Short mmCIF file of C-alpha atoms in Angstrom, two decimals:
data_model
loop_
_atom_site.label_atom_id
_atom_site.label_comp_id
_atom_site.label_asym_id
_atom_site.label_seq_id
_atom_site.Cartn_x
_atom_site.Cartn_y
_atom_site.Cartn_z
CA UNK A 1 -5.92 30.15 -10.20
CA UNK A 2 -8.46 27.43 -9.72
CA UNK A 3 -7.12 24.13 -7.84
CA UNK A 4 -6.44 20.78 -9.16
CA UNK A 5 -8.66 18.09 -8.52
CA UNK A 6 -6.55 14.90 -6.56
CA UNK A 7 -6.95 11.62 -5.13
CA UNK A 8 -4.71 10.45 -2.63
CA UNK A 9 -2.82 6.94 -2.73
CA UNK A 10 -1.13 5.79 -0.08
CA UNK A 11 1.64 3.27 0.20
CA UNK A 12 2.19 -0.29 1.79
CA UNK A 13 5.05 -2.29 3.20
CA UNK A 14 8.44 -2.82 0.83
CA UNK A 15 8.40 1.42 0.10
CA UNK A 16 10.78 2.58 2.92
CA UNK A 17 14.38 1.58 1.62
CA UNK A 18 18.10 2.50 1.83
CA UNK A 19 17.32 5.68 -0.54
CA UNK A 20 14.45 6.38 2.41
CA UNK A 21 16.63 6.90 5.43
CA UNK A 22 16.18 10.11 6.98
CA UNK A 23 12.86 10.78 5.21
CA UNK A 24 11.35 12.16 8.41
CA UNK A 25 14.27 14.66 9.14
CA UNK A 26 14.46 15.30 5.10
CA UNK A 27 11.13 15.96 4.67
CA UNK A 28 9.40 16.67 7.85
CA UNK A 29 11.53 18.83 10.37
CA UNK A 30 8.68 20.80 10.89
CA UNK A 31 6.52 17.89 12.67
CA UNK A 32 7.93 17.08 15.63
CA UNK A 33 5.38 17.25 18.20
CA UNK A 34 3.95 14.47 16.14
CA UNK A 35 6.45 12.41 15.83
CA UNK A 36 7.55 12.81 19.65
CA UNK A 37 3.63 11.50 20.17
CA UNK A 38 4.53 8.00 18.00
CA UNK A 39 7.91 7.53 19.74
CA UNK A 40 6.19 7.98 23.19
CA UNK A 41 3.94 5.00 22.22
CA UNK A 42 6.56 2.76 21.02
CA UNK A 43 8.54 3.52 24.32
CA UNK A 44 4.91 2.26 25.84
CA UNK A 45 5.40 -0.96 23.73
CA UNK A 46 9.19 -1.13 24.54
CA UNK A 47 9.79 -0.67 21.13
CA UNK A 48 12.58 1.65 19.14
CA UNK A 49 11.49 5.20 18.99
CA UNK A 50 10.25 5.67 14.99
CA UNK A 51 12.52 8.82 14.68
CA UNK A 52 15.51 6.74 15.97
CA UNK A 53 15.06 4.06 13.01
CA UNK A 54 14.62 7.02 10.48
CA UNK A 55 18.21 8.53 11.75
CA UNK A 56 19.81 5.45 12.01
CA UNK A 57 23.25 5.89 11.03
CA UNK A 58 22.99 2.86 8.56
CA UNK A 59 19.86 1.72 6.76
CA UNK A 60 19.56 -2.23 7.49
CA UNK A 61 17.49 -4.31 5.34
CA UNK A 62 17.30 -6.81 7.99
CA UNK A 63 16.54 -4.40 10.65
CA UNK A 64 14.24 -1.69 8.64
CA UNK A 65 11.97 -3.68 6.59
CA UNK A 66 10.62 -6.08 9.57
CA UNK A 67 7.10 -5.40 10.49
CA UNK A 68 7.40 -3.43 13.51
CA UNK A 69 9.77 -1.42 12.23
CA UNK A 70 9.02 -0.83 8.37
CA UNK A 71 4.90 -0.25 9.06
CA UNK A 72 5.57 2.98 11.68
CA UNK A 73 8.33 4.59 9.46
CA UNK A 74 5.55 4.15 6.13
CA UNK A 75 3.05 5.49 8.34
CA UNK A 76 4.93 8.45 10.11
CA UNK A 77 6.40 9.39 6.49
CA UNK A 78 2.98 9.05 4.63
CA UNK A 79 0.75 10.74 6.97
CA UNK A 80 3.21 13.22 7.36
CA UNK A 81 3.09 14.09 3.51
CA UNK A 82 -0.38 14.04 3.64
CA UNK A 83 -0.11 17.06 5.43
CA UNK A 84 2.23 19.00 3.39
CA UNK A 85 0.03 19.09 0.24
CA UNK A 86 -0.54 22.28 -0.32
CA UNK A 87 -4.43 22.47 -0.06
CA UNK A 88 -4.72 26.01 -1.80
CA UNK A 89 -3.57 23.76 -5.29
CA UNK A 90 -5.48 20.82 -4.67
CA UNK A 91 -8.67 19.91 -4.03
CA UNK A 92 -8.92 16.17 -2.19
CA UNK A 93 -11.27 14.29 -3.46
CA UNK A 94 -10.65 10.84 -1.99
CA UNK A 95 -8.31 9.04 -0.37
CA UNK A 96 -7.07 5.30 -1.03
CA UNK A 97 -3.70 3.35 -0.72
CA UNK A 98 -2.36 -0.06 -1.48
CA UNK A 99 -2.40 -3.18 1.63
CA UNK A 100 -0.77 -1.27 4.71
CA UNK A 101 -1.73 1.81 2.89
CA UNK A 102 -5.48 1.13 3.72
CA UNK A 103 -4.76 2.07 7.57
CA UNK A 104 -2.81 5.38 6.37
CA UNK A 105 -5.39 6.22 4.33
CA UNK A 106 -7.90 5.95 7.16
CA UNK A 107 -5.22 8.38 8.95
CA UNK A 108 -5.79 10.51 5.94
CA UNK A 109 -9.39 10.85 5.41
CA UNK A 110 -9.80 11.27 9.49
CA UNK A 111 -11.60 8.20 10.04
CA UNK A 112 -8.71 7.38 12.69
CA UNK A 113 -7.09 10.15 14.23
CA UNK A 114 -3.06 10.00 13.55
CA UNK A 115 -2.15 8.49 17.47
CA UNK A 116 -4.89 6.24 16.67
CA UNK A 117 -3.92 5.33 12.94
CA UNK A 118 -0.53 4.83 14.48
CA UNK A 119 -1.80 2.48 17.08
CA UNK A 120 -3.62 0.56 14.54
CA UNK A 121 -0.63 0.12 12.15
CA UNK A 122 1.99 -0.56 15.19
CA UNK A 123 -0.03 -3.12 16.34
CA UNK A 124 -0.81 -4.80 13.27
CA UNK A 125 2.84 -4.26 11.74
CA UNK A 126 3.99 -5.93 15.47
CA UNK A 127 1.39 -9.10 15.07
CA UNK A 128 2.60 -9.55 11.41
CA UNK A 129 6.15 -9.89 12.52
CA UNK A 130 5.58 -11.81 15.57
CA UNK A 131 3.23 -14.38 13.65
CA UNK A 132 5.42 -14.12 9.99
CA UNK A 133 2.88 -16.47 8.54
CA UNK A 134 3.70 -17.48 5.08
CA UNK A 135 5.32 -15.11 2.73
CA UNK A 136 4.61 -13.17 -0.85
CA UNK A 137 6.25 -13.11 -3.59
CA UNK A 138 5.24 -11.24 -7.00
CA UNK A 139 4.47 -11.78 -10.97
CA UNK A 140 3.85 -9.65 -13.38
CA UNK A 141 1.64 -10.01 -16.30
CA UNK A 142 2.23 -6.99 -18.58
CA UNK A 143 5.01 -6.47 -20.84
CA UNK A 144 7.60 -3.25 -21.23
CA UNK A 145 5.38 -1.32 -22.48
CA UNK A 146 2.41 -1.94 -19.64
CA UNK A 147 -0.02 -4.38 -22.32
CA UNK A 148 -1.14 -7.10 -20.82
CA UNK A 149 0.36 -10.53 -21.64
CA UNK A 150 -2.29 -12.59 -23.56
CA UNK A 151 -3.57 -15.48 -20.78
CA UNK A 152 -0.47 -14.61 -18.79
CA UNK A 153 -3.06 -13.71 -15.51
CA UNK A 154 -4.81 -16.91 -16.50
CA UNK A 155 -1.48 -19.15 -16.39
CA UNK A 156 -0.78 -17.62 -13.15
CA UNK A 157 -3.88 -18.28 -11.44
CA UNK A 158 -4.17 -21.98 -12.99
CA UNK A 159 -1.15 -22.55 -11.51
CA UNK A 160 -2.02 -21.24 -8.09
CA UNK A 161 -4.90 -23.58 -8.07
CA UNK A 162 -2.78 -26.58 -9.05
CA UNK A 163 -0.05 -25.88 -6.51
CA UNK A 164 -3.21 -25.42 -4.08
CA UNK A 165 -4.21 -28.83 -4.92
CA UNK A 166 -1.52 -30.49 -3.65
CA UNK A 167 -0.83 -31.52 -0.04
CA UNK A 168 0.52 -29.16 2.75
CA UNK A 169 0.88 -26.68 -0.36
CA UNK A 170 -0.82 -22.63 0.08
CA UNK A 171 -0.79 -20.45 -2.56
CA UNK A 172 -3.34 -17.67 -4.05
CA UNK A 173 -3.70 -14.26 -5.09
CA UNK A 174 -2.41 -11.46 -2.61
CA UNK A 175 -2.99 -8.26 -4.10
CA UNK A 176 -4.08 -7.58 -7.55
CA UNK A 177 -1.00 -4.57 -8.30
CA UNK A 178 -1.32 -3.07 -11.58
CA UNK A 179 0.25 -5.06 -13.86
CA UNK A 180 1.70 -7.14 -11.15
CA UNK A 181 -0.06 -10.26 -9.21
CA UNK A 182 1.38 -10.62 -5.86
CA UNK A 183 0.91 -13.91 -4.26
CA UNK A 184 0.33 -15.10 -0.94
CA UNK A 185 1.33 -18.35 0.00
CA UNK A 186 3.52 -20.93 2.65
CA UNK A 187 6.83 -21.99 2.14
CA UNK A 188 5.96 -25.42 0.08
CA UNK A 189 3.09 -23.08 -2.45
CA UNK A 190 5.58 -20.37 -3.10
CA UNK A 191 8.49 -22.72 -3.96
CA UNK A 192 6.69 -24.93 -5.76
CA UNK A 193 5.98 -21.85 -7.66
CA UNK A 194 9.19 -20.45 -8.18
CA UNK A 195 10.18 -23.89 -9.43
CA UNK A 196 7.34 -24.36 -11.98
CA UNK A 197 6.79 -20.96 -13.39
CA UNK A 198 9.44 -19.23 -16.05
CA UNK A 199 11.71 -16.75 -14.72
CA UNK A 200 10.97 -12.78 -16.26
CA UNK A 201 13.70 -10.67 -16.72
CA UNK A 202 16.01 -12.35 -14.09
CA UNK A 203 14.04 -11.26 -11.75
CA UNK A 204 10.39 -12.50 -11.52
CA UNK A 205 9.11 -14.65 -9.39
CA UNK A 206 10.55 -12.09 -6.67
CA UNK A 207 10.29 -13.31 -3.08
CA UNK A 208 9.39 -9.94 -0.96
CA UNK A 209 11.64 -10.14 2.02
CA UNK A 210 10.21 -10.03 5.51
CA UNK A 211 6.56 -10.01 4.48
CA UNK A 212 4.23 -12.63 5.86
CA UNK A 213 1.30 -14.02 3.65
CA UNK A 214 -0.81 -10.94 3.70
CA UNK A 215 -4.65 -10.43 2.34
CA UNK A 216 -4.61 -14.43 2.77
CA UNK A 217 -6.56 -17.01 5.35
CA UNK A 218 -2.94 -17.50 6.54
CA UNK A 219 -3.88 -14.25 8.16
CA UNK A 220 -7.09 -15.31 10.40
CA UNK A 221 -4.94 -16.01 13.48
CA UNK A 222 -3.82 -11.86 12.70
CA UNK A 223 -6.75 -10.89 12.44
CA UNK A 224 -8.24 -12.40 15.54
CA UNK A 225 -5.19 -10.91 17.43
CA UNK A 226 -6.12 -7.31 15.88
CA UNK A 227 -9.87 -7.53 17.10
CA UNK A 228 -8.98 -7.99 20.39
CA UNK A 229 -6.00 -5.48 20.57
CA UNK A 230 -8.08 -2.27 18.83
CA UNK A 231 -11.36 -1.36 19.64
CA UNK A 232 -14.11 -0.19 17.26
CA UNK A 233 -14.06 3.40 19.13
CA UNK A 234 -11.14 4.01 17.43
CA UNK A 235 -12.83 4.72 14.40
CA UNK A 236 -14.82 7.69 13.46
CA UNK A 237 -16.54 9.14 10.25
CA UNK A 238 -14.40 9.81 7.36
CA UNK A 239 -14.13 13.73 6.51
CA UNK A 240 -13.26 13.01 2.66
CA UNK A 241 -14.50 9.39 0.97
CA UNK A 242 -12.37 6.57 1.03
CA UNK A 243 -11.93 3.71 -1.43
CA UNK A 244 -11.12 0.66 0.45
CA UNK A 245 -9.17 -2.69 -1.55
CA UNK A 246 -12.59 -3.99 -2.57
CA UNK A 247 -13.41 -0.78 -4.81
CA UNK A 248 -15.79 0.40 -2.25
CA UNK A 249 -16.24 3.85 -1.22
CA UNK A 250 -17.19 5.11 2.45
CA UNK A 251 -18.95 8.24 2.40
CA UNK A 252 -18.31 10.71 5.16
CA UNK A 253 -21.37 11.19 7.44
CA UNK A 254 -22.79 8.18 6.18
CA UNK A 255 -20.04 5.26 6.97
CA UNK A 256 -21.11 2.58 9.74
CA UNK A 257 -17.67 3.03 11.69
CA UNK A 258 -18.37 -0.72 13.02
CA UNK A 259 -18.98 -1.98 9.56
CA UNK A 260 -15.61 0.07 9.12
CA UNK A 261 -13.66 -2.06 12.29
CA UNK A 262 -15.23 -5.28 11.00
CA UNK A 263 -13.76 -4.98 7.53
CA UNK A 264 -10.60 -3.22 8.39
CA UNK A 265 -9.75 -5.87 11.01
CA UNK A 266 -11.54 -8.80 9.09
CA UNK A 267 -11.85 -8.59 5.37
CA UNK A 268 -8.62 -6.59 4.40
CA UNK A 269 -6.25 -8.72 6.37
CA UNK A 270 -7.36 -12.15 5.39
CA UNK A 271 -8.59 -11.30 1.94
CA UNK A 272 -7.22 -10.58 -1.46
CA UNK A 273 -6.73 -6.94 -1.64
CA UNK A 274 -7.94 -5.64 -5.18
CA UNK A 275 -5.57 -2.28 -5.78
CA UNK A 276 -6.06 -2.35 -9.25
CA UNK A 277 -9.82 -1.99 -8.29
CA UNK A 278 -9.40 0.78 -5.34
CA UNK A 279 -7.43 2.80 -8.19
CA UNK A 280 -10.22 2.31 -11.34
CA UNK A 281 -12.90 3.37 -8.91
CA UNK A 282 -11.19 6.19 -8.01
CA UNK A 283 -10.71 7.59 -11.78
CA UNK A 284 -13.84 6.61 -12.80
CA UNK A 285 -16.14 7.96 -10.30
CA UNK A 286 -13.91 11.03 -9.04
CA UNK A 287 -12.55 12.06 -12.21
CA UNK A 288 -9.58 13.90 -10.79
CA UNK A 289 -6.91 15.94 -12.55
CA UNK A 290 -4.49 13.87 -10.68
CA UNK A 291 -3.35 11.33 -8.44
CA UNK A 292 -0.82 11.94 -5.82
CA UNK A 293 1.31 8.89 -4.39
CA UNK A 294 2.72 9.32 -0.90
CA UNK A 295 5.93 8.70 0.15
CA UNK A 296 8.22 7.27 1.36
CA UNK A 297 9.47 5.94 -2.18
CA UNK A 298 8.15 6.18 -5.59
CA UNK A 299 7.66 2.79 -6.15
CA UNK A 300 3.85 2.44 -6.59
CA UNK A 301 3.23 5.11 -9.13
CA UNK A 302 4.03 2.22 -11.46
CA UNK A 303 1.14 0.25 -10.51
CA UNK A 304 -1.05 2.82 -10.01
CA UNK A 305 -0.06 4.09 -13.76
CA UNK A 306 -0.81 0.54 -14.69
CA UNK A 307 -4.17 0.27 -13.03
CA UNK A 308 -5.27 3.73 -14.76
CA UNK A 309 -4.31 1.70 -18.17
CA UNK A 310 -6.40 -0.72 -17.53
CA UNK A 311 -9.30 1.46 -16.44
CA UNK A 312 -8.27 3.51 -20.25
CA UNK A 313 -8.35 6.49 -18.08
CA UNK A 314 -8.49 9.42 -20.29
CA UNK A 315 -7.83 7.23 -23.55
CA UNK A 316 -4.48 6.14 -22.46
CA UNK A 317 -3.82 2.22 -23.06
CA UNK A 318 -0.28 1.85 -22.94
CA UNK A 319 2.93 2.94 -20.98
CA UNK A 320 4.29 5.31 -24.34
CA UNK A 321 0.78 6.91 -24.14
CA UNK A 322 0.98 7.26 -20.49
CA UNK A 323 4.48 8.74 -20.60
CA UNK A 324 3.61 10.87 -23.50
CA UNK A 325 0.32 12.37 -21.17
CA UNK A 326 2.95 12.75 -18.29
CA UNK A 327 5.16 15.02 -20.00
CA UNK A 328 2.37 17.48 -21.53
CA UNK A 329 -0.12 17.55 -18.32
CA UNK A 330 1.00 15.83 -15.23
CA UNK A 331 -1.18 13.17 -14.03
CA UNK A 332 0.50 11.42 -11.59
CA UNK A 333 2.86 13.04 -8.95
CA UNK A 334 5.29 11.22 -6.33
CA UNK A 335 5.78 12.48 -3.26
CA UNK A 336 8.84 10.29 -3.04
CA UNK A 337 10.68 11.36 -5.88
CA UNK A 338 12.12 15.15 -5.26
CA UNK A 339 11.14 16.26 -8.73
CA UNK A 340 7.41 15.63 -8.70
CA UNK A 341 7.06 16.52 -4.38
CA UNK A 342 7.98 19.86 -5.61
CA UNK A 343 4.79 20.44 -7.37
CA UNK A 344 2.74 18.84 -4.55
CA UNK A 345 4.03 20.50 -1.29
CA UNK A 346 3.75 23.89 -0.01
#
């Protein structure tokens, strides 16, 4: 039987939750020498072991989602599924992932080696926390059925530049998320536009708890931190391409591993982060059968189902289409829902 064809997507912050808790034990009793290596370098750090937060007794929103807490578990649990995809079905083509996701997927695709992905995303998740510059909160601009809103995108962005304008006010786009536009901001931008801007389904504009003002200049001050924390040596060649939150693809044997450092540490941290982008590049220049979603959670299949709209990957234009192509011929599997991991793993 002749494999599948599969990019890899791998997930950022706000994906390990209550349903989450004891992923690592659930999922991946059989990798503990590798998890024994992270919790040795958080006891370096003086920091909870990552296997003690995933067997907590009691999943604490306050405790679990904080930086240096939430960006290990993602990391240990993605990576960690990464390697239980059962390689004599699928056939890797590339590997990309949303925000945080961008380190994992350098984990992935070998560019860092897992301690050193793990040092990268400790240290990072740590700075975010200990800086908590700004926040995010999100706004979407497609309807049920995954359309997109006539000159919805364009109200929100006129609005971010109008808040903007204002004094002692930050606002702008975060990450472009399928049908979703998360925005980075301070306290006074994001307010302001929770205040101005209707309210969707009683939910929307949705503040994202513990996150600081990522892919924003907010960030320079993290980023500066990063540089001098993580060396360029840390990163090698890739050994499958990866699709960073620009669109652009680093070839194996042929990236510039400082060029990789300088954007990874520079670029991605203080600049929007174009998912929607990373995820049409990948169907259209890859082609694959499918795309599998790391865990932990399911939450980003959405918006990785709404970026392939977008792109009109394989004709489909709408969520009925998409759901319709889903039942018949698989195209998107979940590692973090139970149903579709079964027809990833091993």
């Amino acid at each position: 039987m002749s494999k599948l064809t599969a990019v890899v997507v791998a997930p950022g912050r706000g994906t390990y939750n209550k349903p989450e808790l004891g992923y690592l034990t659930r999922h991946h009793a059989d990798k503990p020498a590798m998890f024994a290596q992270f919790d040795a370098f958080r006891a370096q750090t003086g920091q909870e072991a990552v296997t003690a937060l995933d067997g907590a007794e009691r999943f604490s929103g306050a405790k679990h989602t904080r930086g240096d807490h939430a960006s290990p578990l993602i990391f240990a649990a993605a990576l960690a599924d990464y390697q239980a995809i059962d390689r004599e079905k699928f056939d890797i083509l590339a590997v990309t992932g949303n925000s945080m996701g961008w380190y994992i997927a350098l984990a992935c695709g070998g560019a860092l080696s897992p301690m050193g992905g793990f040092e990268v995303v400790n240290t990072m998740g740590t700075l975010m926390q200990e800086n908590l510059i700004g926040g995010q909160l999100i706004y979407p601009f497609v309807d049920d059925n995954w359309v997109e809103i006539p000159g919805r995108r364009s109200e929100v962005f006129a609005k971010c530049t109008e808040v903007s304008r204002r004094a002692d006010h930050v606002l702008g786009l975060s990450i472009d998320l399928g049908g979703m536009l998360v925005l980075a901001g301070n306290e006074a931008g994001l307010s302001a536009f929770e205040r101005d801007m209707p309210r969707l389904e009683d939910r929307f504009p949705m503040r994202l708890p513990n996150h600081a003002g990522f892919h924003a200049h907010l960030q320079k001050p993290v980023a500066e931190q990063g540089r001098a924390r993580l060396d360029a040596d840390l990163f090698g060649q890739p050994n499958v391409p990866l699709i960073d939150g620009r669109g652009a693809i680093w070839t194996p044997n042929a990236a510039n591993t400082k060029a990789l450092w300088d954007y990874t540490l520079g670029h991605q941290v203080y600049e929007p982060y174009d998912f929607t982008a990373a995820i049409r590049v990948a169907a259209r220049e890859f082609m694959p059968d499918v795309f599998i979603v790391l865990g932990p959670g399911g939450t980003l299949g959405g918006a990785v189902g709404q970026s392939l709209l977008s792109a009109n990957w394989r004709g489909m234009s709408d969520k009925a289409g998409f759901q319709a192509e889903q039942a018949q011929t698989p195209r998107l599997l979940s590692m973090g829902r139970d149903d579709q991991r079964a027809l990833v793993t091993v």
